[in-house]
XYZ file of C-alpha atoms in Angstrom:
739
model
C 0.000 0.000 0.000
C 1.115 3.547 -0.520
C 2.624 5.389 2.411
C 0.799 8.613 3.228
C 3.202 11.520 3.718
C 0.989 14.578 3.602
C -2.673 15.362 3.310
C -2.313 18.999 2.358
C -4.235 20.335 -0.616
C -2.418 22.138 -3.445
C -3.476 24.797 -5.885
C -0.917 24.279 -8.645
C -1.865 21.905 -11.455
C 0.458 19.445 -13.147
C 0.307 19.826 -16.930
C -2.558 22.280 -16.333
C -4.771 19.284 -15.703
C -3.934 17.162 -12.662
C -4.692 18.542 -9.206
C -2.488 17.004 -6.506
C -4.509 15.771 -3.519
C -1.951 13.909 -1.426
C 1.753 13.165 -1.458
C 1.834 9.397 -1.011
C 5.566 8.816 -0.884
C 8.816 10.802 -0.988
C 12.216 9.378 -1.823
C 14.648 12.154 -2.670
C 13.838 13.461 -6.150
C 11.342 10.646 -6.762
C 7.813 11.082 -5.490
C 4.398 9.485 -5.833
C 1.339 11.717 -5.579
C -2.397 11.125 -5.782
C -4.084 13.525 -8.179
C -7.468 13.946 -9.808
C -8.134 14.860 -13.407
C -9.793 18.279 -13.470
C -10.760 17.796 -17.132
C -12.633 14.582 -16.398
C -16.304 14.905 -15.493
C -16.003 12.206 -12.852
C -12.751 13.649 -11.452
C -11.036 10.275 -11.682
C -7.997 9.786 -9.485
C -4.591 8.831 -10.837
C -1.206 7.979 -9.402
C 1.516 10.288 -10.716
C 5.180 9.429 -10.266
C 7.410 12.485 -10.424
C 11.122 12.966 -10.989
C 11.591 16.496 -9.659
C 14.737 18.431 -10.558
C 13.648 21.745 -9.073
C 11.198 23.042 -6.469
C 7.723 23.603 -7.871
C 6.304 25.179 -4.731
C 7.170 25.598 -1.068
C 4.253 23.381 -0.083
C 4.169 20.879 -2.949
C 6.691 18.270 -3.949
C 9.640 19.742 -2.017
C 12.661 17.547 -2.717
C 16.429 17.609 -2.380
C 18.273 19.012 -5.396
C 20.569 16.584 -7.207
C 24.205 17.554 -7.310
C 25.442 14.453 -9.132
C 24.759 14.467 -12.880
C 25.471 10.750 -13.033
C 22.846 9.992 -10.406
C 20.280 12.102 -12.261
C 20.960 10.229 -15.491
C 20.553 6.920 -13.677
C 17.227 8.042 -12.223
C 16.019 9.198 -15.637
C 17.018 5.880 -17.171
C 15.122 3.933 -14.499
C 12.131 6.290 -14.847
C 11.994 5.689 -18.614
C 12.401 1.953 -18.089
C 9.341 1.864 -15.825
C 7.279 3.814 -18.358
C 8.394 1.515 -21.181
C 7.505 -1.730 -19.392
C 4.122 -0.368 -18.247
C 3.360 0.571 -21.843
C 4.239 -2.944 -23.029
C 2.031 -4.497 -20.333
C -0.946 -2.206 -20.950
C -3.166 -5.159 -21.935
C -2.814 -6.854 -18.529
C -5.523 -5.917 -16.009
C -3.361 -7.119 -13.117
C -0.871 -4.294 -13.742
C -1.641 -0.537 -13.503
C -2.423 1.054 -16.864
C -0.171 3.898 -18.033
C -1.970 7.013 -19.288
C 0.759 9.568 -19.969
C 4.476 10.228 -19.649
C 5.757 13.770 -20.196
C 8.302 16.424 -19.230
C 7.353 19.786 -17.780
C 9.715 22.493 -16.482
C 12.676 20.054 -16.474
C 10.636 17.637 -14.347
C 9.402 14.218 -15.485
C 5.939 12.791 -14.816
C 4.402 9.336 -15.237
C 0.593 9.171 -14.973
C -0.876 5.749 -14.303
C -4.016 4.095 -13.012
C -4.602 4.366 -9.262
C -5.556 0.992 -7.781
C -8.078 1.339 -4.979
C -7.852 -1.509 -2.511
C -5.797 -2.909 0.352
C -2.257 -4.216 0.426
C -1.733 -7.946 0.755
C 0.250 -7.364 3.934
C -2.988 -6.348 5.687
C -4.298 -9.889 5.155
C -1.232 -11.475 6.724
C -1.061 -12.611 10.366
C 0.401 -10.008 12.703
C 3.558 -11.645 14.040
C 4.262 -15.098 15.439
C 1.581 -14.932 18.116
C -1.238 -14.382 15.659
C -2.835 -17.786 15.171
C -4.822 -16.693 12.115
C -2.297 -18.044 9.643
C -3.130 -18.672 6.011
C -4.288 -22.119 5.022
C -2.499 -24.120 2.376
C -5.369 -23.559 -0.052
C -5.213 -19.761 0.398
C -1.465 -19.833 -0.133
C -1.720 -21.920 -3.306
C -4.417 -19.668 -4.764
C -2.299 -16.586 -4.080
C 0.767 -18.207 -5.643
C -1.173 -19.217 -8.731
C -2.581 -15.700 -9.192
C 0.749 -13.898 -8.747
C 2.578 -16.406 -10.942
C 0.160 -15.537 -13.730
C 1.172 -11.881 -13.431
C 4.897 -12.702 -13.314
C 4.571 -14.926 -16.359
C 3.328 -11.977 -18.416
C 6.113 -9.724 -17.110
C 8.839 -12.284 -17.815
C 7.458 -12.892 -21.314
C 8.312 -9.250 -22.023
C 11.919 -9.823 -20.852
C 11.468 -7.851 -17.638
C 12.070 -8.559 -13.935
C 9.974 -6.740 -11.313
C 12.794 -6.765 -8.680
C 10.617 -5.391 -5.856
C 8.016 -8.061 -5.172
C 6.674 -7.760 -1.621
C 3.237 -7.780 0.093
C 2.974 -3.981 0.029
C 3.251 -3.993 -3.765
C 0.426 -6.520 -4.174
C -2.929 -4.726 -3.931
C -6.247 -6.539 -3.491
C -8.439 -4.493 -5.833
C -11.663 -3.428 -4.139
C -13.850 -3.849 -7.235
C -13.171 -7.514 -8.069
C -10.900 -8.739 -5.206
C -8.163 -9.686 -7.668
C -4.475 -9.034 -7.015
C -2.695 -6.211 -8.832
C 1.093 -5.843 -8.902
C 2.211 -2.208 -8.556
C 5.424 -0.177 -8.191
C 7.608 -0.981 -11.186
C 10.198 1.576 -10.098
C 12.889 -1.101 -9.689
C 12.093 -3.062 -12.877
C 15.118 -4.432 -14.745
C 15.480 -6.028 -18.177
C 16.635 -9.609 -18.525
C 20.324 -9.335 -19.407
C 22.686 -11.780 -21.012
C 25.930 -12.804 -19.323
C 27.888 -10.407 -21.563
C 25.639 -7.489 -20.642
C 25.964 -8.284 -16.935
C 29.755 -8.183 -17.128
C 29.646 -4.736 -18.734
C 27.120 -3.416 -16.217
C 28.524 -1.189 -13.483
C 27.489 -1.948 -9.929
C 24.815 0.321 -8.462
C 22.824 0.390 -5.267
C 20.312 -2.509 -5.385
C 16.659 -1.484 -5.347
C 14.091 -3.520 -3.479
C 12.651 -4.167 -0.050
C 14.563 -5.507 2.936
C 13.869 -9.168 3.653
C 12.572 -10.021 0.180
C 15.762 -9.324 -1.815
C 17.454 -12.420 -3.290
C 21.257 -12.652 -2.922
C 21.996 -12.089 -6.614
C 19.983 -8.858 -6.618
C 22.166 -7.458 -3.836
C 25.049 -7.559 -6.321
C 22.858 -5.965 -9.031
C 22.577 -9.154 -11.109
C 18.851 -9.984 -10.922
C 17.539 -13.077 -12.672
C 13.974 -13.911 -13.752
C 13.755 -16.373 -10.853
C 14.675 -13.556 -8.457
C 10.965 -12.692 -8.502
C 10.203 -16.327 -7.643
C 12.487 -16.034 -4.601
C 10.554 -13.005 -3.353
C 7.213 -14.686 -4.045
C 8.299 -17.760 -2.088
C 9.149 -15.582 0.910
C 5.740 -13.885 0.669
C 4.058 -17.298 0.828
C 6.224 -18.314 3.786
C 5.284 -15.115 5.612
C 1.598 -15.829 4.997
C 1.930 -19.347 6.438
C 4.148 -18.471 9.428
C 3.336 -14.863 10.298
C 7.081 -14.112 10.440
C 8.707 -11.388 8.331
C 11.438 -12.878 6.087
C 14.023 -10.635 7.712
C 13.365 -12.372 11.049
C 13.666 -15.954 9.782
C 16.710 -18.013 10.748
C 19.300 -18.787 8.074
C 21.624 -21.777 7.978
C 25.121 -20.320 8.350
C 26.727 -23.050 6.244
C 24.308 -23.383 3.323
C 22.557 -20.016 3.425
C 19.172 -21.730 3.290
C 16.160 -20.316 5.146
C 14.799 -22.315 8.108
C 11.064 -21.613 8.322
C 9.205 -24.908 8.869
C 9.622 -24.646 12.645
C 7.447 -21.503 12.618
C 4.417 -23.340 11.214
C 1.363 -23.810 13.424
C -1.123 -25.490 11.096
C -0.760 -28.484 8.775
C 1.082 -27.868 5.517
C 1.686 -30.630 3.004
C 5.190 -31.820 2.343
C 4.710 -31.067 -1.362
C 4.070 -27.368 -0.698
C 7.043 -27.209 1.696
C 9.276 -28.674 -1.009
C 7.974 -26.203 -3.601
C 8.616 -23.191 -1.359
C 12.054 -24.474 -0.349
C 12.968 -24.789 -4.015
C 11.743 -21.250 -4.687
C 13.906 -19.662 -1.955
C 17.195 -21.491 -2.434
C 20.234 -19.277 -1.880
C 21.833 -20.075 -5.254
C 19.612 -18.961 -8.133
C 21.006 -21.730 -10.354
C 19.394 -24.326 -8.051
C 15.918 -22.731 -7.910
C 13.021 -23.100 -10.302
C 14.240 -21.466 -13.487
C 10.891 -20.216 -14.777
C 7.350 -19.397 -13.741
C 6.046 -22.310 -15.794
C 7.946 -24.831 -13.654
C 6.379 -23.465 -10.468
C 2.902 -23.338 -12.016
C 3.168 -26.982 -13.023
C 4.229 -27.986 -9.512
C 1.377 -26.011 -7.929
C -1.195 -27.279 -10.424
C -0.627 -30.819 -9.177
C -1.580 -29.640 -5.671
C -4.595 -27.551 -6.680
C -5.992 -30.245 -9.020
C -4.652 -33.592 -7.788
C -5.116 -36.659 -9.977
C -7.929 -39.131 -9.237
C -7.041 -41.188 -6.198
C -6.706 -45.003 -6.599
C -9.752 -47.057 -5.661
C -9.419 -48.612 -2.197
C -12.184 -51.002 -1.241
C -13.586 -50.661 2.235
C -14.273 -53.735 4.331
C -17.980 -52.873 4.526
C -18.284 -53.027 0.739
C -17.172 -56.674 0.562
C -19.112 -59.664 1.817
C -16.827 -61.248 4.408
C -17.074 -64.806 5.691
C -18.301 -64.774 9.287
C -17.762 -67.649 11.664
C -20.515 -68.083 14.257
C -18.985 -68.687 17.661
C -20.108 -71.877 19.314
C -21.776 -73.387 16.248
C -18.753 -74.088 14.060
C -20.641 -72.908 11.029
C -19.819 -70.157 8.615
C -22.237 -67.703 7.115
C -21.896 -65.408 4.133
C -24.150 -62.341 4.374
C -25.815 -61.263 1.180
C -24.361 -58.183 -0.483
C -26.287 -55.435 -2.203
C -25.967 -54.772 -5.894
C -23.591 -51.844 -5.470
C -21.079 -53.812 -3.397
C -21.218 -56.714 -5.791
C -20.599 -54.524 -8.806
C -17.581 -52.918 -7.140
C -16.139 -56.340 -6.348
C -16.728 -57.553 -9.877
C -15.079 -54.514 -11.387
C -12.032 -54.860 -9.154
C -11.764 -58.564 -9.953
C -12.022 -57.986 -13.661
C -9.352 -55.269 -13.475
C -7.005 -57.587 -11.592
C -7.386 -60.496 -14.016
C -7.767 -58.667 -17.318
C -4.701 -56.355 -17.208
C -1.881 -55.157 -15.001
C -2.892 -51.742 -13.573
C -0.478 -48.801 -13.542
C 1.488 -47.910 -10.422
C -0.747 -44.925 -9.682
C -4.062 -46.822 -10.055
C -3.100 -50.254 -8.766
C -5.290 -51.678 -6.010
C -3.272 -52.582 -2.922
C -2.257 -56.214 -2.977
C -3.327 -56.963 0.565
C -6.815 -55.523 -0.056
C -7.250 -57.638 -3.167
C -5.995 -60.731 -1.383
C -8.345 -60.224 1.537
C -11.408 -59.583 -0.620
C -10.938 -62.491 -2.955
C -9.998 -64.903 -0.198
C -13.015 -64.159 1.943
C -15.599 -63.889 -0.815
C -14.507 -67.167 -2.414
C -14.344 -69.159 0.813
C -17.772 -70.815 0.410
C -17.962 -71.203 -3.327
C -15.074 -69.926 -5.396
C -16.997 -70.030 -8.653
C -20.130 -68.151 -7.644
C -18.756 -64.603 -7.466
C -16.466 -64.703 -10.483
C -17.356 -62.184 -13.183
C -18.933 -63.551 -16.321
C -16.879 -61.539 -18.811
C -13.430 -62.924 -18.089
C -10.880 -62.539 -20.863
C -10.625 -65.535 -23.137
C -6.826 -65.748 -23.329
C -5.186 -65.478 -19.940
C -1.399 -65.436 -19.799
C 0.172 -68.734 -18.888
C 2.590 -67.327 -16.311
C 0.840 -64.653 -14.261
C 3.029 -62.182 -12.417
C 3.397 -62.727 -8.716
C 1.403 -59.656 -7.801
C -1.608 -60.756 -9.910
C -3.812 -63.321 -8.244
C -5.399 -66.134 -10.283
C -8.860 -66.216 -8.710
C -9.761 -69.428 -10.486
C -7.112 -71.249 -8.465
C -8.135 -69.812 -5.074
C -9.170 -72.230 -2.371
C -10.593 -71.729 1.052
C -7.814 -70.665 3.415
C -7.807 -71.637 7.017
C -7.364 -68.845 9.570
C -3.833 -69.999 10.345
C -2.754 -69.960 6.721
C -4.456 -66.623 6.191
C -2.583 -64.974 9.065
C 0.634 -66.637 7.910
C 0.235 -65.032 4.519
C -0.314 -61.666 6.183
C 2.806 -62.187 8.317
C 5.051 -62.923 5.335
C 3.547 -60.009 3.440
C 4.311 -57.583 6.300
C 7.891 -58.906 6.583
C 8.352 -58.445 2.852
C 7.067 -54.853 2.999
C 9.369 -53.915 5.915
C 12.371 -55.387 4.131
C 11.485 -53.425 0.992
C 11.237 -50.159 2.930
C 14.623 -50.699 4.595
C 16.261 -51.573 1.283
C 14.827 -48.518 -0.463
C 15.988 -46.282 2.409
C 19.549 -47.599 2.180
C 19.589 -47.133 -1.574
C 18.292 -43.566 -1.160
C 20.969 -42.709 1.419
C 23.733 -44.107 -0.775
C 22.355 -42.163 -3.710
C 22.356 -38.925 -1.723
C 25.947 -39.521 -0.639
C 27.024 -40.025 -4.234
C 25.009 -36.972 -5.272
C 26.785 -34.787 -2.718
C 30.102 -36.096 -3.985
C 29.424 -35.079 -7.578
C 27.840 -31.683 -6.776
C 30.237 -28.886 -7.812
C 31.756 -27.109 -4.830
C 31.742 -23.337 -4.432
C 35.218 -22.523 -5.757
C 34.767 -18.886 -4.809
C 34.270 -19.803 -1.166
C 37.411 -21.948 -1.202
C 39.402 -19.157 -2.886
C 38.255 -16.601 -0.344
C 39.137 -18.925 2.549
C 42.637 -19.337 1.123
C 42.887 -15.544 0.618
C 42.078 -14.985 4.296
C 44.873 -17.367 5.285
C 47.349 -15.508 3.060
C 46.228 -12.166 4.503
C 46.786 -13.371 8.057
C 50.231 -14.688 7.080
C 51.260 -11.253 5.754
C 51.142 -11.996 2.009
C 48.823 -9.117 1.133
C 49.505 -9.114 -2.624
C 48.574 -12.762 -3.124
C 45.595 -12.437 -0.780
C 44.162 -9.533 -2.786
C 44.726 -11.312 -6.097
C 42.929 -14.417 -4.839
C 40.025 -12.435 -3.358
C 39.582 -10.562 -6.641
C 39.199 -13.890 -8.447
C 35.979 -14.720 -6.546
C 33.128 -14.694 -9.076
C 30.054 -12.538 -8.605
C 27.778 -15.603 -8.393
C 29.717 -17.126 -5.476
C 28.263 -17.112 -1.969
C 31.553 -15.527 -0.803
C 31.453 -12.634 -3.284
C 30.095 -10.008 -0.882
C 32.528 -11.016 1.869
C 35.398 -10.870 -0.612
C 34.452 -7.363 -1.762
C 34.208 -6.155 1.832
C 37.569 -7.726 2.665
C 39.254 -6.059 -0.314
C 38.132 -2.670 0.983
C 39.427 -3.397 4.498
C 42.631 -5.365 3.934
C 44.733 -2.603 2.370
C 43.625 -0.075 4.995
C 44.265 -2.460 7.886
C 47.643 -3.528 6.499
C 48.818 0.067 6.105
C 47.634 0.797 9.633
C 49.517 -2.248 10.947
C 52.766 -1.231 9.204
C 52.550 2.320 10.567
C 51.700 1.062 14.054
C 54.629 -1.374 14.018
C 57.057 1.439 13.181
C 55.699 3.593 16.019
C 56.003 0.665 18.443
C 59.603 0.083 17.352
C 60.426 3.762 17.953
C 58.829 3.705 21.405
C 60.751 0.522 22.256
C 64.063 2.051 21.176
C 63.313 5.121 23.311
C 62.482 2.923 26.337
C 58.902 4.182 26.507
C 57.633 0.874 27.803
C 54.101 1.938 28.707
C 53.658 3.459 25.249
C 54.810 0.201 23.668
C 52.130 -1.730 25.544
C 49.333 0.760 24.886
C 50.180 0.965 21.175
C 50.320 -2.822 20.922
C 46.693 -2.985 22.071
C 45.740 -0.910 18.991
C 47.479 -3.215 16.498
C 44.992 -4.642 13.904
C 44.100 -8.317 14.323
C 46.545 -9.655 11.716
C 48.466 -12.730 12.843
C 51.663 -11.750 11.016
C 51.962 -8.357 12.733
C 50.849 -9.695 16.089
C 53.748 -12.152 15.896
C 56.140 -9.325 14.966
C 55.350 -7.245 18.059
C 55.121 -10.186 20.494
C 58.852 -10.075 21.560
C 58.715 -6.297 22.002
C 55.564 -6.550 24.125
C 57.081 -9.234 26.366
C 60.183 -7.161 27.124
C 58.194 -3.945 27.534
C 55.862 -5.616 30.056
C 58.832 -6.437 32.314
C 60.304 -2.961 31.965
C 56.989 -1.147 32.480
C 56.155 -2.733 35.840
C 57.928 -0.023 37.944
C 56.389 2.757 35.854
C 52.934 1.238 36.252
C 53.429 1.092 40.013
C 54.329 4.779 39.964
C 51.094 5.586 38.109
C 49.223 3.678 40.789
C 50.791 5.744 43.583
C 50.039 9.008 41.768
C 46.429 7.942 41.393
C 46.201 7.262 45.137
C 47.476 10.776 45.815
C 44.944 12.434 43.525
C 42.120 10.396 45.025
C 43.114 11.568 48.524
C 42.564 15.134 47.259
C 39.075 14.203 45.957
C 40.331 14.495 42.371
C 38.785 11.225 41.306
C 38.730 12.055 37.594
C 42.481 12.677 37.569
C 43.045 9.423 39.448
C 40.933 7.479 36.962
C 42.855 8.936 34.013
C 46.156 7.785 35.537
C 44.828 4.309 36.287
C 43.614 3.863 32.714
C 47.189 4.366 31.477
C 48.401 1.230 33.282
C 48.825 -1.517 30.619
C 47.077 -4.830 31.136
C 50.394 -6.717 30.741
C 51.708 -5.311 34.060
C 51.115 -6.720 37.583
C 49.435 -3.475 38.712
C 46.699 -3.784 36.093
C 44.211 -5.783 38.193
C 44.587 -3.394 41.138
C 44.096 -0.444 38.806
C 40.845 -1.880 37.414
C 39.423 -2.371 40.901
C 40.364 1.183 41.873
C 38.769 2.569 38.720
C 35.413 1.096 39.771
C 35.837 2.486 43.289
C 36.769 5.999 42.131
C 33.965 6.100 39.557
C 31.464 5.418 42.357
C 33.005 8.135 44.531
C 33.009 10.580 41.617
C 29.308 9.913 41.115
C 28.620 10.684 44.790
C 30.646 13.881 44.458
C 28.665 14.971 41.416
C 25.372 14.260 43.170
C 26.439 16.434 46.095
C 27.309 19.286 43.737
C 24.014 18.847 41.932
C 22.072 19.060 45.192
C 23.825 22.304 46.204
C 23.216 23.906 42.813
C 19.572 22.840 42.870
C 19.110 24.370 46.312
C 20.631 27.675 45.163
C 18.445 27.672 42.057
C 15.276 27.344 44.156
C 16.391 30.270 46.320
C 16.891 32.441 43.229
C 13.516 31.391 41.843
C 11.750 32.373 45.075
C 13.250 35.853 44.648
C 11.855 35.963 41.062
C 15.427 35.883 39.743
C 14.759 33.286 37.090
C 17.915 34.156 35.158
C 20.037 33.341 38.213
C 18.012 30.174 38.835
C 18.601 29.021 35.284
C 22.307 29.741 35.597
C 22.561 27.388 38.590
C 20.396 24.678 37.037
C 22.481 24.619 33.863
C 25.630 23.992 35.933
C 24.239 20.715 37.324
C 26.556 17.941 35.992
C 25.193 15.750 33.242
C 24.897 12.048 33.961
C 23.409 12.555 37.423
C 19.810 11.692 38.337
C 19.302 15.310 39.406
C 20.289 16.546 35.941
C 17.557 14.456 34.369
C 14.956 15.635 36.886
C 15.665 19.379 36.531
C 15.181 19.502 32.759
C 11.463 20.145 33.243
C 12.252 22.795 35.839
C 14.647 24.497 33.408
C 11.884 24.656 30.809
C 9.517 26.083 33.437
C 11.976 28.800 34.475
C 12.712 29.679 30.871
C 8.996 30.222 30.294
C 8.720 32.359 33.408
C 11.777 34.329 32.325
C 10.118 35.053 28.986
C 7.000 36.237 30.798
C 9.089 38.471 33.060
C 10.956 39.931 30.077
C 7.699 40.775 28.324
C 6.333 42.351 31.527
C 9.428 44.548 31.913
C 9.180 45.585 28.288
C 5.566 46.630 28.803
C 6.538 48.555 31.945
C 9.191 50.434 29.955
C 6.591 51.274 27.306
C 4.378 52.759 30.017
C 7.219 55.036 31.252
C 7.985 56.109 27.704
C 4.320 56.966 27.111
C 4.616 59.417 30.016
C 7.815 60.887 28.490
C 9.839 59.410 31.364
C 12.559 58.003 29.111
C 15.172 57.765 31.852
C 12.960 55.450 33.921
C 12.111 53.439 30.784
C 15.806 52.898 30.075
C 16.447 51.665 33.609
C 13.611 49.111 33.267
C 14.841 47.943 29.852
C 18.299 47.218 31.294
C 16.704 44.632 33.619
C 15.409 42.426 30.764
C 17.423 39.115 30.669
C 19.538 38.507 27.587
C 18.078 34.995 27.036
C 14.572 36.337 26.313
C 12.999 37.349 23.034
C 12.274 40.804 24.504
C 16.002 41.483 24.942
C 16.686 42.509 21.323
C 13.635 44.771 21.321
C 14.839 46.334 24.578
C 18.257 47.175 23.116
C 16.648 49.005 20.228
C 14.365 50.920 22.571
C 17.304 51.980 24.766
C 18.952 53.637 21.751
C 15.682 55.275 20.766
C 14.988 56.642 24.247
C 18.577 57.951 24.624
C 18.187 59.958 21.418
C 14.936 61.430 22.682
C 16.586 62.449 25.969
C 19.452 64.082 24.078
C 17.036 65.967 21.851
C 15.071 67.157 24.904
C 18.255 68.418 26.638
C 19.357 70.263 23.512
C 16.033 72.079 23.258
C 16.140 72.993 26.954
C 19.637 74.438 26.572
C 18.624 76.582 23.644
C 15.684 78.023 25.561
C 17.921 78.888 28.513
C 20.463 80.586 26.225
C 17.815 82.763 24.705
C 16.934 84.096 28.176
C 20.553 85.012 29.232
C 22.340 88.329 28.606
C 24.689 88.422 25.583
C 27.889 88.340 27.637
C 27.057 85.046 29.288
C 25.992 83.246 26.095
C 29.479 82.168 25.104
C 30.295 80.670 28.514
C 26.941 78.863 28.689
C 27.312 77.587 25.135
C 30.643 75.968 26.026
C 29.041 74.333 29.032
C 26.106 73.118 26.939
C 28.430 71.716 24.317
C 30.303 69.798 26.990
C 27.024 68.338 28.168
C 26.068 67.346 24.639
C 29.389 65.590 24.159
C 29.293 63.912 27.578
C 25.639 63.502 28.441
C 26.243 61.833 31.801
C 24.294 59.087 33.541
C 21.058 59.861 31.759
C 22.599 59.427 28.303
C 24.590 56.249 28.760
C 24.678 53.945 25.726
C 24.490 50.191 26.084
C 26.986 48.045 24.200
C 25.296 45.481 22.011
């Protein structure tokens, strides 16, 4: 099912026609939106996939801009591939119909049918504990329906590559399954094309990806692998990513998760669909459909006669007489048909009547009169030498109970011996089969490469790891190792040189600490072993000195300094065990010390808060050491005080406004200076301080001019000098605030 990202409405039309209703999914520059056709009378809804290169609107289709031209080309190529395959499959009702594909404002759009319904995953059991698992019949019907869709896709030389329950929609109108999301579709490539193909990030869904798709080499039966896992999830209620995997063979272990009965035939089919090596799986959809068809429409079962349908010979206890009850016409006709079949021709293996049933029927019904119940239309020419498993009814005589049970005994012995013989032959055959199966040469090569790497032969190890083929089970491990081996080897060489230098300079503790950082390569570990042994003996006195210094720092309550010294003591020295014990002790004491500090700071913060000094309270709360229980508890209190501080700042700002309204700018400035710097009102207050200072200066200048006009001429010059000095140095009333 589509993932809802936004439910906002948008005003801008795509192609002046499609109105976006919802953004269903975002994935970088690729998006899926639900839109309705404004030119359609019924306002039909469509799914539009978009490859956005630029922002269309702040509210619609906002995506990250691509900086890599190569990535953009790859996305365009995949976008065109999806449009092409949907166009080819336009006749299939189980696949969304494509309506348009166009470019607008450097962006690409793909308009296709919107499938209304529910995802198949909503029909699955919710986890292991959900007992409402799918039945075998439901599973087979689902497999048959999806295989029909895959058959059409594969006929057009395409691979879906993202088959999972969320991409299978149960259409609401007819309850049929529809396969959606062809964004990862790949063409079927030849071996030559695959070798030329550059590796890219595999597309698909976690848990359902086959191994070969992880290396970007999907096969047509990769879809069968994913479909098999979907069926297993339906039967078990367990997501494929949570199923156990055999570490040696890579096969999936899922039968233990079953709750209800599942036939062995279906188990074998699913196991063959999800084999780790794609060469060993079903190679085509047709093979799977044929195997499933035999389960959905099994052949007619062989006729097995029930004891009640045959007239047995009954012996009356105490009278020594036998009595044959009369049989109805239906029972007699069944017996006659079976007898005629046994005498006239040898039945096939599938339709042959069990020998013991035939023996029992014919023996008991012929006990009184062997000739009465024989069919009239016997074949004229019977073979002279009848096979052992065909009974000549004309030669049957009445068997005594002892002989009858003796025959049963020998028959049972013969059957047991046959079963044992067949089992032994099967085991021997399997052993021979395992012997002739080709081994994974890539796995053997990678194992040998690891041995060479550990022995220090990096060049040969890399060459051997590079020879592992892409279809080997060890390919991914080999690629990862190639990335790590050169880096680790260079690190080991550099570390060895540093260790040698430290050893030559008699820095024994440094030798031991550096040795602990040496990469886990056997060759280099062996190289530093003699140096480490000698350094451990030499470093013992130095380690003891570190221990004494740590004791001294701990006596001064400097537990952190003591811990740092103790951590420098190498584990190869005798003082190491003592140091580890002391580290635990000092860490506990440091925690107690921090808690004490936290309590004192918290107490001081409460005192400041009671005095309405929320800025001071916050200052103390923020000093509480992290990692203490008190620090976690006071976070809510910090938020509370910050809110109260904002309220106080706004109140002071309003008070300053009131003073300014009364032309009392000096008082307003004094109030503004009290606003805390952490509040939103602080910046406003700084601007108002400048404004009010200018107004005070202007007022003083006007007052001075009025006074000058009232003085005699001789005193004007002296007063003007005084006024100018005031204007240059306005005093306490005209102080500026540094911002």
